[in-house]
Amino acid sequence: MSNSTRSAALSLFIATFVLCVYSAAEVKVTTDTSYKYLDLVLQWAPGSCYNFKYCKKKIPNTWTIHGLWPSVNYTNYPVNCAGSCAPDIAGLPGDLVTKMEKKWPDFYLDQDHEGNEKFWKHEWCKHGTCSTDLLSSPRNYFNKALSLYDTISLDNTLKSAGITPNDTVSYTFSALNKTLASSLGVSTFRYWCKEGEKQVLTRVGVCVEKSNEFSWQDCPGGEFKEECNQEKEFYLMPGSAAAAVFFNSGLVFVVLARILMLI
């Protein structure tokens, strides 16, 4: 097969893959800036990278930020509200960048090696630009997400309730809901899981009021792609479980990993 034929086949495969992902998610996206609340999405790298071979060899073993998403509901949210978008990440204060490197890292393989900066630009351009009524700049957006993340202190909150990483011990969503409700004063949250031999928790969403107070609120509920089955128990995988499936992948796998992360 010639290089041009391989390239065309790869492009067709990726386009088909993206179409299938968006169709399965049944997501309605729009550049309309109206939204009802913000969804603070935190991610657990060992869960996201479990049985997924396209993560970096060294991944965080703490909860980190994925994004702060203005939303109407779980499958309806505005995106890319600025049109063209080129945030000056290099111009952000050094102390802010240091915090983001620790609490908002990109742990997926990246063929162009832009890593964190590319991830942060994506989150601001896709989601942050739709919340400028409250968070007028990338600096404000990143600072607010970090502040909310610190307030939740999810690692400590779960640890205090005995919910710790373990690939042989499972937990109930009843226990998880009770723990978060006790800590945050609201009762409904959003959970993402991977299904297989085990139901593996990958993300937690905590909803925030659309106001200058940025208070916690109940999430609206509803179905979405990768939603956890809360009638089943879940596993909070340790970093060692994710590391066991790591290998140095090729270009096509890196591209697919980036697609999955950026959706």
PDB file of C-alpha atoms in Angstrom:
ATOM      1  CA  MET A   1       0.000   0.000   0.000  1.00  0.00           C
ATOM      2  CA  SER A   2       1.407   3.417  -0.982  1.00  0.00           C
ATOM      3  CA  ASN A   3       1.884   6.230   1.536  1.00  0.00           C
ATOM      4  CA  SER A   4      -0.895   8.254  -0.082  1.00  0.00           C
ATOM      5  CA  THR A   5      -3.275   5.302   0.103  1.00  0.00           C
ATOM      6  CA  ARG A   6      -2.395   4.730   3.761  1.00  0.00           C
ATOM      7  CA  SER A   7      -2.957   8.416   4.484  1.00  0.00           C
ATOM      8  CA  ALA A   8      -6.350   8.399   2.791  1.00  0.00           C
ATOM      9  CA  ALA A   9      -7.384   5.242   4.617  1.00  0.00           C
ATOM     10  CA  LEU A  10      -6.297   6.704   7.935  1.00  0.00           C
ATOM     11  CA  SER A  11      -8.219   9.925   7.292  1.00  0.00           C
ATOM     12  CA  LEU A  12     -11.357   7.979   6.414  1.00  0.00           C
ATOM     13  CA  PHE A  13     -11.001   5.807   9.511  1.00  0.00           C
ATOM     14  CA  ILE A  14     -10.596   8.812  11.805  1.00  0.00           C
ATOM     15  CA  ALA A  15     -13.524  10.649  10.232  1.00  0.00           C
ATOM     16  CA  THR A  16     -15.719   7.569  10.643  1.00  0.00           C
ATOM     17  CA  PHE A  17     -14.560   7.144  14.230  1.00  0.00           C
ATOM     18  CA  VAL A  18     -15.388  10.753  15.122  1.00  0.00           C
ATOM     19  CA  LEU A  19     -18.827  10.474  13.516  1.00  0.00           C
ATOM     20  CA  CYS A  20     -19.568   7.314  15.490  1.00  0.00           C
ATOM     21  CA  VAL A  21     -18.449   8.875  18.762  1.00  0.00           C
ATOM     22  CA  TYR A  22     -20.596  11.963  18.304  1.00  0.00           C
ATOM     23  CA  SER A  23     -23.585   9.891  17.184  1.00  0.00           C
ATOM     24  CA  ALA A  24     -23.296   7.620  20.219  1.00  0.00           C
ATOM     25  CA  ALA A  25     -23.032  10.562  22.573  1.00  0.00           C
ATOM     26  CA  GLU A  26     -26.178  12.192  21.157  1.00  0.00           C
ATOM     27  CA  VAL A  27     -24.784  15.572  22.120  1.00  0.00           C
ATOM     28  CA  LYS A  28     -26.284  18.870  21.010  1.00  0.00           C
ATOM     29  CA  VAL A  29     -23.629  21.546  20.751  1.00  0.00           C
ATOM     30  CA  THR A  30     -24.147  25.159  19.781  1.00  0.00           C
ATOM     31  CA  THR A  31     -22.363  28.508  19.763  1.00  0.00           C
ATOM     32  CA  ASP A  32     -25.373  29.996  21.568  1.00  0.00           C
ATOM     33  CA  THR A  33     -23.934  31.375  24.805  1.00  0.00           C
ATOM     34  CA  SER A  34     -27.035  30.654  26.891  1.00  0.00           C
ATOM     35  CA  TYR A  35     -26.499  28.079  29.637  1.00  0.00           C
ATOM     36  CA  LYS A  36     -28.024  27.203  33.019  1.00  0.00           C
ATOM     37  CA  TYR A  37     -25.102  26.068  35.164  1.00  0.00           C
ATOM     38  CA  LEU A  38     -21.426  25.095  35.042  1.00  0.00           C
ATOM     39  CA  ASP A  39     -20.202  21.520  35.286  1.00  0.00           C
ATOM     40  CA  LEU A  40     -16.856  21.159  37.074  1.00  0.00           C
ATOM     41  CA  VAL A  41     -15.507  17.898  35.658  1.00  0.00           C
ATOM     42  CA  LEU A  42     -12.742  16.143  37.598  1.00  0.00           C
ATOM     43  CA  GLN A  43     -10.942  13.117  36.231  1.00  0.00           C
ATOM     44  CA  TRP A  44      -9.151  10.129  37.724  1.00  0.00           C
ATOM     45  CA  ALA A  45      -6.217   9.274  35.455  1.00  0.00           C
ATOM     46  CA  PRO A  46      -5.754   5.651  36.624  1.00  0.00           C
ATOM     47  CA  GLY A  47      -9.393   5.002  35.741  1.00  0.00           C
ATOM     48  CA  SER A  48      -9.278   6.856  32.424  1.00  0.00           C
ATOM     49  CA  CYS A  49      -6.075   5.035  31.470  1.00  0.00           C
ATOM     50  CA  TYR A  50      -7.178   1.590  32.668  1.00  0.00           C
ATOM     51  CA  ASN A  51      -7.228  -0.767  29.663  1.00  0.00           C
ATOM     52  CA  PHE A  52      -6.520   2.287  27.502  1.00  0.00           C
ATOM     53  CA  LYS A  53      -3.050   2.134  26.012  1.00  0.00           C
ATOM     54  CA  TYR A  54      -2.562   5.707  24.847  1.00  0.00           C
ATOM     55  CA  CYS A  55      -1.729   7.517  28.077  1.00  0.00           C
ATOM     56  CA  LYS A  56       1.647   8.838  29.116  1.00  0.00           C
ATOM     57  CA  LYS A  57       3.860   6.486  31.097  1.00  0.00           C
ATOM     58  CA  LYS A  58       3.710   8.791  34.121  1.00  0.00           C
ATOM     59  CA  ILE A  59       0.178   9.812  35.048  1.00  0.00           C
ATOM     60  CA  PRO A  60      -1.189  11.620  38.117  1.00  0.00           C
ATOM     61  CA  ASN A  61      -2.365   9.512  41.022  1.00  0.00           C
ATOM     62  CA  THR A  62      -4.693  12.242  42.267  1.00  0.00           C
ATOM     63  CA  TRP A  63      -7.968  13.695  41.027  1.00  0.00           C
ATOM     64  CA  THR A  64      -7.301  16.446  38.484  1.00  0.00           C
ATOM     65  CA  ILE A  65      -9.381  18.933  36.500  1.00  0.00           C
ATOM     66  CA  HIS A  66     -10.742  18.122  33.068  1.00  0.00           C
ATOM     67  CA  GLY A  67     -12.728  21.310  32.589  1.00  0.00           C
ATOM     68  CA  LEU A  68     -15.390  23.761  33.705  1.00  0.00           C
ATOM     69  CA  TRP A  69     -18.259  23.433  31.238  1.00  0.00           C
ATOM     70  CA  PRO A  70     -21.195  25.865  30.843  1.00  0.00           C
ATOM     71  CA  SER A  71     -24.187  23.581  30.261  1.00  0.00           C
ATOM     72  CA  VAL A  72     -27.918  23.480  29.659  1.00  0.00           C
ATOM     73  CA  ASN A  73     -27.997  19.789  30.611  1.00  0.00           C
ATOM     74  CA  TYR A  74     -25.759  16.743  30.231  1.00  0.00           C
ATOM     75  CA  THR A  75     -26.058  16.579  26.444  1.00  0.00           C
ATOM     76  CA  ASN A  76     -26.791  20.182  25.505  1.00  0.00           C
ATOM     77  CA  TYR A  77     -24.159  22.853  25.956  1.00  0.00           C
ATOM     78  CA  PRO A  78     -22.653  25.799  24.078  1.00  0.00           C
ATOM     79  CA  VAL A  79     -19.166  25.456  22.605  1.00  0.00           C
ATOM     80  CA  ASN A  80     -16.578  27.602  20.808  1.00  0.00           C
ATOM     81  CA  CYS A  81     -18.438  30.817  21.492  1.00  0.00           C
ATOM     82  CA  ALA A  82     -15.604  33.127  20.437  1.00  0.00           C
ATOM     83  CA  GLY A  83     -15.209  31.863  16.889  1.00  0.00           C
ATOM     84  CA  SER A  84     -11.465  32.291  16.410  1.00  0.00           C
ATOM     85  CA  CYS A  85      -9.565  31.687  19.631  1.00  0.00           C
ATOM     86  CA  ALA A  86      -5.872  31.996  20.507  1.00  0.00           C
ATOM     87  CA  PRO A  87      -5.389  32.428  24.266  1.00  0.00           C
ATOM     88  CA  ASP A  88      -1.971  33.596  25.405  1.00  0.00           C
ATOM     89  CA  ILE A  89      -1.058  30.725  27.721  1.00  0.00           C
ATOM     90  CA  ALA A  90       2.553  31.928  27.866  1.00  0.00           C
ATOM     91  CA  GLY A  91       1.295  35.235  29.274  1.00  0.00           C
ATOM     92  CA  LEU A  92      -0.422  33.655  32.274  1.00  0.00           C
ATOM     93  CA  PRO A  93       1.176  34.307  35.693  1.00  0.00           C
ATOM     94  CA  GLY A  94       3.860  31.787  36.561  1.00  0.00           C
ATOM     95  CA  ASP A  95       2.220  30.763  39.834  1.00  0.00           C
ATOM     96  CA  LEU A  96      -1.042  30.029  38.015  1.00  0.00           C
ATOM     97  CA  VAL A  97       0.714  27.864  35.437  1.00  0.00           C
ATOM     98  CA  THR A  98       2.519  25.972  38.210  1.00  0.00           C
ATOM     99  CA  LYS A  99      -0.813  25.169  39.870  1.00  0.00           C
ATOM    100  CA  MET A 100      -2.334  24.090  36.558  1.00  0.00           C
ATOM    101  CA  GLU A 101       0.585  21.801  35.778  1.00  0.00           C
ATOM    102  CA  LYS A 102      -0.150  19.935  39.003  1.00  0.00           C
ATOM    103  CA  LYS A 103      -3.937  20.115  39.130  1.00  0.00           C
ATOM    104  CA  TRP A 104      -4.916  20.345  35.438  1.00  0.00           C
ATOM    105  CA  PRO A 105      -2.437  18.162  33.516  1.00  0.00           C
ATOM    106  CA  ASP A 106      -2.875  16.428  30.178  1.00  0.00           C
ATOM    107  CA  PHE A 107      -2.010  12.762  30.664  1.00  0.00           C
ATOM    108  CA  TYR A 108      -2.782  11.481  27.157  1.00  0.00           C
ATOM    109  CA  LEU A 109      -0.095  10.813  24.569  1.00  0.00           C
ATOM    110  CA  ASP A 110       0.467  13.789  22.285  1.00  0.00           C
ATOM    111  CA  GLN A 111       2.205  13.416  18.926  1.00  0.00           C
ATOM    112  CA  ASP A 112       3.038  17.131  18.696  1.00  0.00           C
ATOM    113  CA  HIS A 113       4.254  17.287  22.321  1.00  0.00           C
ATOM    114  CA  GLU A 114       2.255  20.429  23.142  1.00  0.00           C
ATOM    115  CA  GLY A 115       0.749  18.621  26.123  1.00  0.00           C
ATOM    116  CA  ASN A 116      -0.707  20.813  28.845  1.00  0.00           C
ATOM    117  CA  GLU A 117      -0.764  24.023  26.833  1.00  0.00           C
ATOM    118  CA  LYS A 118      -2.791  22.430  24.036  1.00  0.00           C
ATOM    119  CA  PHE A 119      -5.221  20.947  26.574  1.00  0.00           C
ATOM    120  CA  TRP A 120      -5.695  24.264  28.378  1.00  0.00           C
ATOM    121  CA  LYS A 121      -6.225  26.140  25.109  1.00  0.00           C
ATOM    122  CA  HIS A 122      -8.830  23.580  24.099  1.00  0.00           C
ATOM    123  CA  GLU A 123     -10.763  23.870  27.360  1.00  0.00           C
ATOM    124  CA  TRP A 124     -10.788  27.659  27.238  1.00  0.00           C
ATOM    125  CA  CYS A 125     -11.713  27.882  23.559  1.00  0.00           C
ATOM    126  CA  LYS A 126     -14.386  25.171  23.612  1.00  0.00           C
ATOM    127  CA  HIS A 127     -15.934  25.833  27.030  1.00  0.00           C
ATOM    128  CA  GLY A 128     -14.446  28.915  28.683  1.00  0.00           C
ATOM    129  CA  THR A 129     -15.413  31.266  25.863  1.00  0.00           C
ATOM    130  CA  CYS A 130     -19.047  30.410  26.562  1.00  0.00           C
ATOM    131  CA  SER A 131     -18.869  31.596  30.177  1.00  0.00           C
ATOM    132  CA  THR A 132     -17.407  35.058  29.659  1.00  0.00           C
ATOM    133  CA  ASP A 133     -20.468  36.627  31.267  1.00  0.00           C
ATOM    134  CA  LEU A 134     -18.984  35.377  34.556  1.00  0.00           C
ATOM    135  CA  LEU A 135     -15.372  34.566  33.681  1.00  0.00           C
ATOM    136  CA  SER A 136     -14.169  37.156  31.229  1.00  0.00           C
ATOM    137  CA  SER A 137     -10.659  35.879  30.479  1.00  0.00           C
ATOM    138  CA  PRO A 138      -8.603  32.675  30.405  1.00  0.00           C
ATOM    139  CA  ARG A 139      -6.932  33.775  33.629  1.00  0.00           C
ATOM    140  CA  ASN A 140     -10.281  34.184  35.392  1.00  0.00           C
ATOM    141  CA  TYR A 141     -11.567  30.897  33.984  1.00  0.00           C
ATOM    142  CA  PHE A 142      -8.545  28.858  35.054  1.00  0.00           C
ATOM    143  CA  ASN A 143      -8.384  30.513  38.479  1.00  0.00           C
ATOM    144  CA  LYS A 144     -12.047  29.809  39.180  1.00  0.00           C
ATOM    145  CA  ALA A 145     -11.773  26.163  38.166  1.00  0.00           C
ATOM    146  CA  LEU A 146      -8.737  25.767  40.426  1.00  0.00           C
ATOM    147  CA  SER A 147     -10.522  27.465  43.314  1.00  0.00           C
ATOM    148  CA  LEU A 148     -13.540  25.172  42.976  1.00  0.00           C
ATOM    149  CA  TYR A 149     -11.246  22.146  42.706  1.00  0.00           C
ATOM    150  CA  ASP A 150      -9.468  23.131  45.925  1.00  0.00           C
ATOM    151  CA  THR A 151     -12.788  23.616  47.704  1.00  0.00           C
ATOM    152  CA  ILE A 152     -13.918  20.095  46.836  1.00  0.00           C
ATOM    153  CA  SER A 153     -10.569  18.505  47.808  1.00  0.00           C
ATOM    154  CA  LEU A 154     -11.863  15.278  46.314  1.00  0.00           C
ATOM    155  CA  ASP A 155      -8.863  13.112  47.209  1.00  0.00           C
ATOM    156  CA  ASN A 156      -9.145  13.956  50.895  1.00  0.00           C
ATOM    157  CA  THR A 157     -12.940  13.809  50.883  1.00  0.00           C
ATOM    158  CA  LEU A 158     -12.978  10.272  49.478  1.00  0.00           C
ATOM    159  CA  LYS A 159     -10.089   9.101  51.626  1.00  0.00           C
ATOM    160  CA  SER A 160     -11.838  10.263  54.792  1.00  0.00           C
ATOM    161  CA  ALA A 161     -14.811   8.081  53.818  1.00  0.00           C
ATOM    162  CA  GLY A 162     -12.629   5.050  53.146  1.00  0.00           C
ATOM    163  CA  ILE A 163     -12.985   5.282  49.360  1.00  0.00           C
ATOM    164  CA  THR A 164      -9.386   4.719  48.276  1.00  0.00           C
ATOM    165  CA  PRO A 165      -7.760   3.326  45.107  1.00  0.00           C
ATOM    166  CA  ASN A 166      -7.958  -0.448  45.031  1.00  0.00           C
ATOM    167  CA  ASP A 167      -8.421  -2.859  42.130  1.00  0.00           C
ATOM    168  CA  THR A 168      -9.844  -5.623  44.330  1.00  0.00           C
ATOM    169  CA  VAL A 169     -12.290  -3.640  46.492  1.00  0.00           C
ATOM    170  CA  SER A 170     -15.437  -2.069  45.050  1.00  0.00           C
ATOM    171  CA  TYR A 171     -17.659   0.701  46.385  1.00  0.00           C
ATOM    172  CA  THR A 172     -21.310   1.652  46.099  1.00  0.00           C
ATOM    173  CA  PHE A 173     -22.592   4.847  44.545  1.00  0.00           C
ATOM    174  CA  SER A 174     -24.760   5.238  47.608  1.00  0.00           C
ATOM    175  CA  ALA A 175     -21.600   5.612  49.683  1.00  0.00           C
ATOM    176  CA  LEU A 176     -20.053   7.987  47.134  1.00  0.00           C
ATOM    177  CA  ASN A 177     -23.188  10.151  46.951  1.00  0.00           C
ATOM    178  CA  LYS A 178     -23.435  10.287  50.729  1.00  0.00           C
ATOM    179  CA  THR A 179     -19.786  11.331  51.030  1.00  0.00           C
ATOM    180  CA  LEU A 180     -20.051  14.134  48.468  1.00  0.00           C
ATOM    181  CA  ALA A 181     -23.429  15.319  49.749  1.00  0.00           C
ATOM    182  CA  SER A 182     -22.077  15.559  53.284  1.00  0.00           C
ATOM    183  CA  SER A 183     -19.083  17.557  52.091  1.00  0.00           C
ATOM    184  CA  LEU A 184     -20.757  19.878  49.555  1.00  0.00           C
ATOM    185  CA  GLY A 185     -24.352  20.233  50.756  1.00  0.00           C
ATOM    186  CA  VAL A 186     -26.009  19.101  47.521  1.00  0.00           C
ATOM    187  CA  SER A 187     -27.290  15.660  46.621  1.00  0.00           C
ATOM    188  CA  THR A 188     -26.947  15.009  42.873  1.00  0.00           C
ATOM    189  CA  PHE A 189     -23.671  14.539  40.999  1.00  0.00           C
ATOM    190  CA  ARG A 190     -22.519  13.251  37.634  1.00  0.00           C
ATOM    191  CA  TYR A 191     -20.375  10.127  37.205  1.00  0.00           C
ATOM    192  CA  TRP A 192     -18.545   8.650  34.219  1.00  0.00           C
ATOM    193  CA  CYS A 193     -17.421   5.013  34.130  1.00  0.00           C
ATOM    194  CA  LYS A 194     -15.756   2.438  31.916  1.00  0.00           C
ATOM    195  CA  GLU A 195     -17.609  -0.830  31.582  1.00  0.00           C
ATOM    196  CA  GLY A 196     -15.891  -4.206  31.281  1.00  0.00           C
ATOM    197  CA  GLU A 197     -15.175  -6.946  33.740  1.00  0.00           C
ATOM    198  CA  LYS A 198     -15.292  -4.137  36.283  1.00  0.00           C
ATOM    199  CA  GLN A 199     -17.142  -0.828  36.320  1.00  0.00           C
ATOM    200  CA  VAL A 200     -14.300   1.679  36.659  1.00  0.00           C
ATOM    201  CA  LEU A 201     -14.916   5.275  37.777  1.00  0.00           C
ATOM    202  CA  THR A 202     -13.188   7.796  35.482  1.00  0.00           C
ATOM    203  CA  ARG A 203     -14.762  11.221  36.118  1.00  0.00           C
ATOM    204  CA  VAL A 204     -16.904  13.071  38.628  1.00  0.00           C
ATOM    205  CA  GLY A 205     -18.967  16.139  37.755  1.00  0.00           C
ATOM    206  CA  VAL A 206     -20.022  18.662  40.387  1.00  0.00           C
ATOM    207  CA  CYS A 207     -22.479  21.316  39.249  1.00  0.00           C
ATOM    208  CA  VAL A 208     -22.096  25.026  39.979  1.00  0.00           C
ATOM    209  CA  GLU A 209     -24.698  27.787  39.969  1.00  0.00           C
ATOM    210  CA  LYS A 210     -24.610  30.351  37.165  1.00  0.00           C
ATOM    211  CA  SER A 211     -23.967  33.282  39.459  1.00  0.00           C
ATOM    212  CA  ASN A 212     -21.096  35.337  40.827  1.00  0.00           C
ATOM    213  CA  GLU A 213     -21.264  33.245  44.007  1.00  0.00           C
ATOM    214  CA  PHE A 214     -20.423  30.015  42.126  1.00  0.00           C
ATOM    215  CA  SER A 215     -22.279  27.978  44.739  1.00  0.00           C
ATOM    216  CA  TRP A 216     -22.761  24.224  44.387  1.00  0.00           C
ATOM    217  CA  GLN A 217     -26.066  23.024  43.021  1.00  0.00           C
ATOM    218  CA  ASP A 218     -27.686  19.677  42.284  1.00  0.00           C
ATOM    219  CA  CYS A 219     -26.826  18.348  38.841  1.00  0.00           C
ATOM    220  CA  PRO A 220     -29.889  18.020  36.576  1.00  0.00           C
ATOM    221  CA  GLY A 221     -29.701  14.274  35.965  1.00  0.00           C
ATOM    222  CA  GLY A 222     -30.302  12.508  32.649  1.00  0.00           C
ATOM    223  CA  GLU A 223     -28.531  10.028  30.417  1.00  0.00           C
ATOM    224  CA  PHE A 224     -25.192  10.629  28.704  1.00  0.00           C
ATOM    225  CA  LYS A 225     -22.338   8.734  27.094  1.00  0.00           C
ATOM    226  CA  GLU A 226     -20.204   6.716  29.551  1.00  0.00           C
ATOM    227  CA  GLU A 227     -22.707   7.238  32.338  1.00  0.00           C
ATOM    228  CA  CYS A 228     -22.152   4.936  35.327  1.00  0.00           C
ATOM    229  CA  ASN A 229     -24.702   2.315  36.250  1.00  0.00           C
ATOM    230  CA  GLN A 230     -25.327   3.377  39.833  1.00  0.00           C
ATOM    231  CA  GLU A 231     -27.046   0.114  40.645  1.00  0.00           C
ATOM    232  CA  LYS A 232     -23.668  -1.608  40.264  1.00  0.00           C
ATOM    233  CA  GLU A 233     -20.587  -1.095  42.399  1.00  0.00           C
ATOM    234  CA  PHE A 234     -17.542   0.689  41.001  1.00  0.00           C
ATOM    235  CA  TYR A 235     -13.786   0.426  41.319  1.00  0.00           C
ATOM    236  CA  LEU A 236     -11.393   3.315  41.916  1.00  0.00           C
ATOM    237  CA  MET A 237      -8.346   1.911  40.166  1.00  0.00           C
ATOM    238  CA  PRO A 238      -4.817   2.466  41.507  1.00  0.00           C
ATOM    239  CA  GLY A 239      -2.093   3.918  39.292  1.00  0.00           C
ATOM    240  CA  SER A 240      -0.347   0.551  39.064  1.00  0.00           C
ATOM    241  CA  ALA A 241      -3.343  -0.945  37.251  1.00  0.00           C
ATOM    242  CA  ALA A 242      -3.196   1.699  34.520  1.00  0.00           C
ATOM    243  CA  ALA A 243       0.587   1.435  34.191  1.00  0.00           C
ATOM    244  CA  ALA A 244       0.314  -2.271  33.445  1.00  0.00           C
ATOM    245  CA  VAL A 245      -1.247  -1.614  30.025  1.00  0.00           C
ATOM    246  CA  PHE A 246       1.057   1.201  28.911  1.00  0.00           C
ATOM    247  CA  PHE A 247       3.025   0.882  25.706  1.00  0.00           C
ATOM    248  CA  ASN A 248       4.540   3.207  23.134  1.00  0.00           C
ATOM    249  CA  SER A 249       1.813   3.562  20.525  1.00  0.00           C
ATOM    250  CA  GLY A 250       1.977   4.817  16.944  1.00  0.00           C
ATOM    251  CA  LEU A 251       0.488   7.875  15.285  1.00  0.00           C
ATOM    252  CA  VAL A 252      -2.995   6.526  14.621  1.00  0.00           C
ATOM    253  CA  PHE A 253      -3.482   5.590  18.265  1.00  0.00           C
ATOM    254  CA  VAL A 254      -2.223   8.978  19.434  1.00  0.00           C
ATOM    255  CA  VAL A 255      -4.708  10.695  17.131  1.00  0.00           C
ATOM    256  CA  LEU A 256      -7.555   8.577  18.481  1.00  0.00           C
ATOM    257  CA  ALA A 257      -6.505   9.264  22.056  1.00  0.00           C
ATOM    258  CA  ARG A 258      -6.566  13.011  21.395  1.00  0.00           C
ATOM    259  CA  ILE A 259     -10.018  12.733  19.853  1.00  0.00           C
ATOM    260  CA  LEU A 260     -11.349  10.918  22.905  1.00  0.00           C
ATOM    261  CA  MET A 261      -9.834  13.470  25.296  1.00  0.00           C
ATOM    262  CA  LEU A 262     -11.043  16.525  23.418  1.00  0.00           C
ATOM    263  CA  ILE A 263     -14.697  15.491  23.031  1.00  0.00           C
TER     264      ILE A 263
END
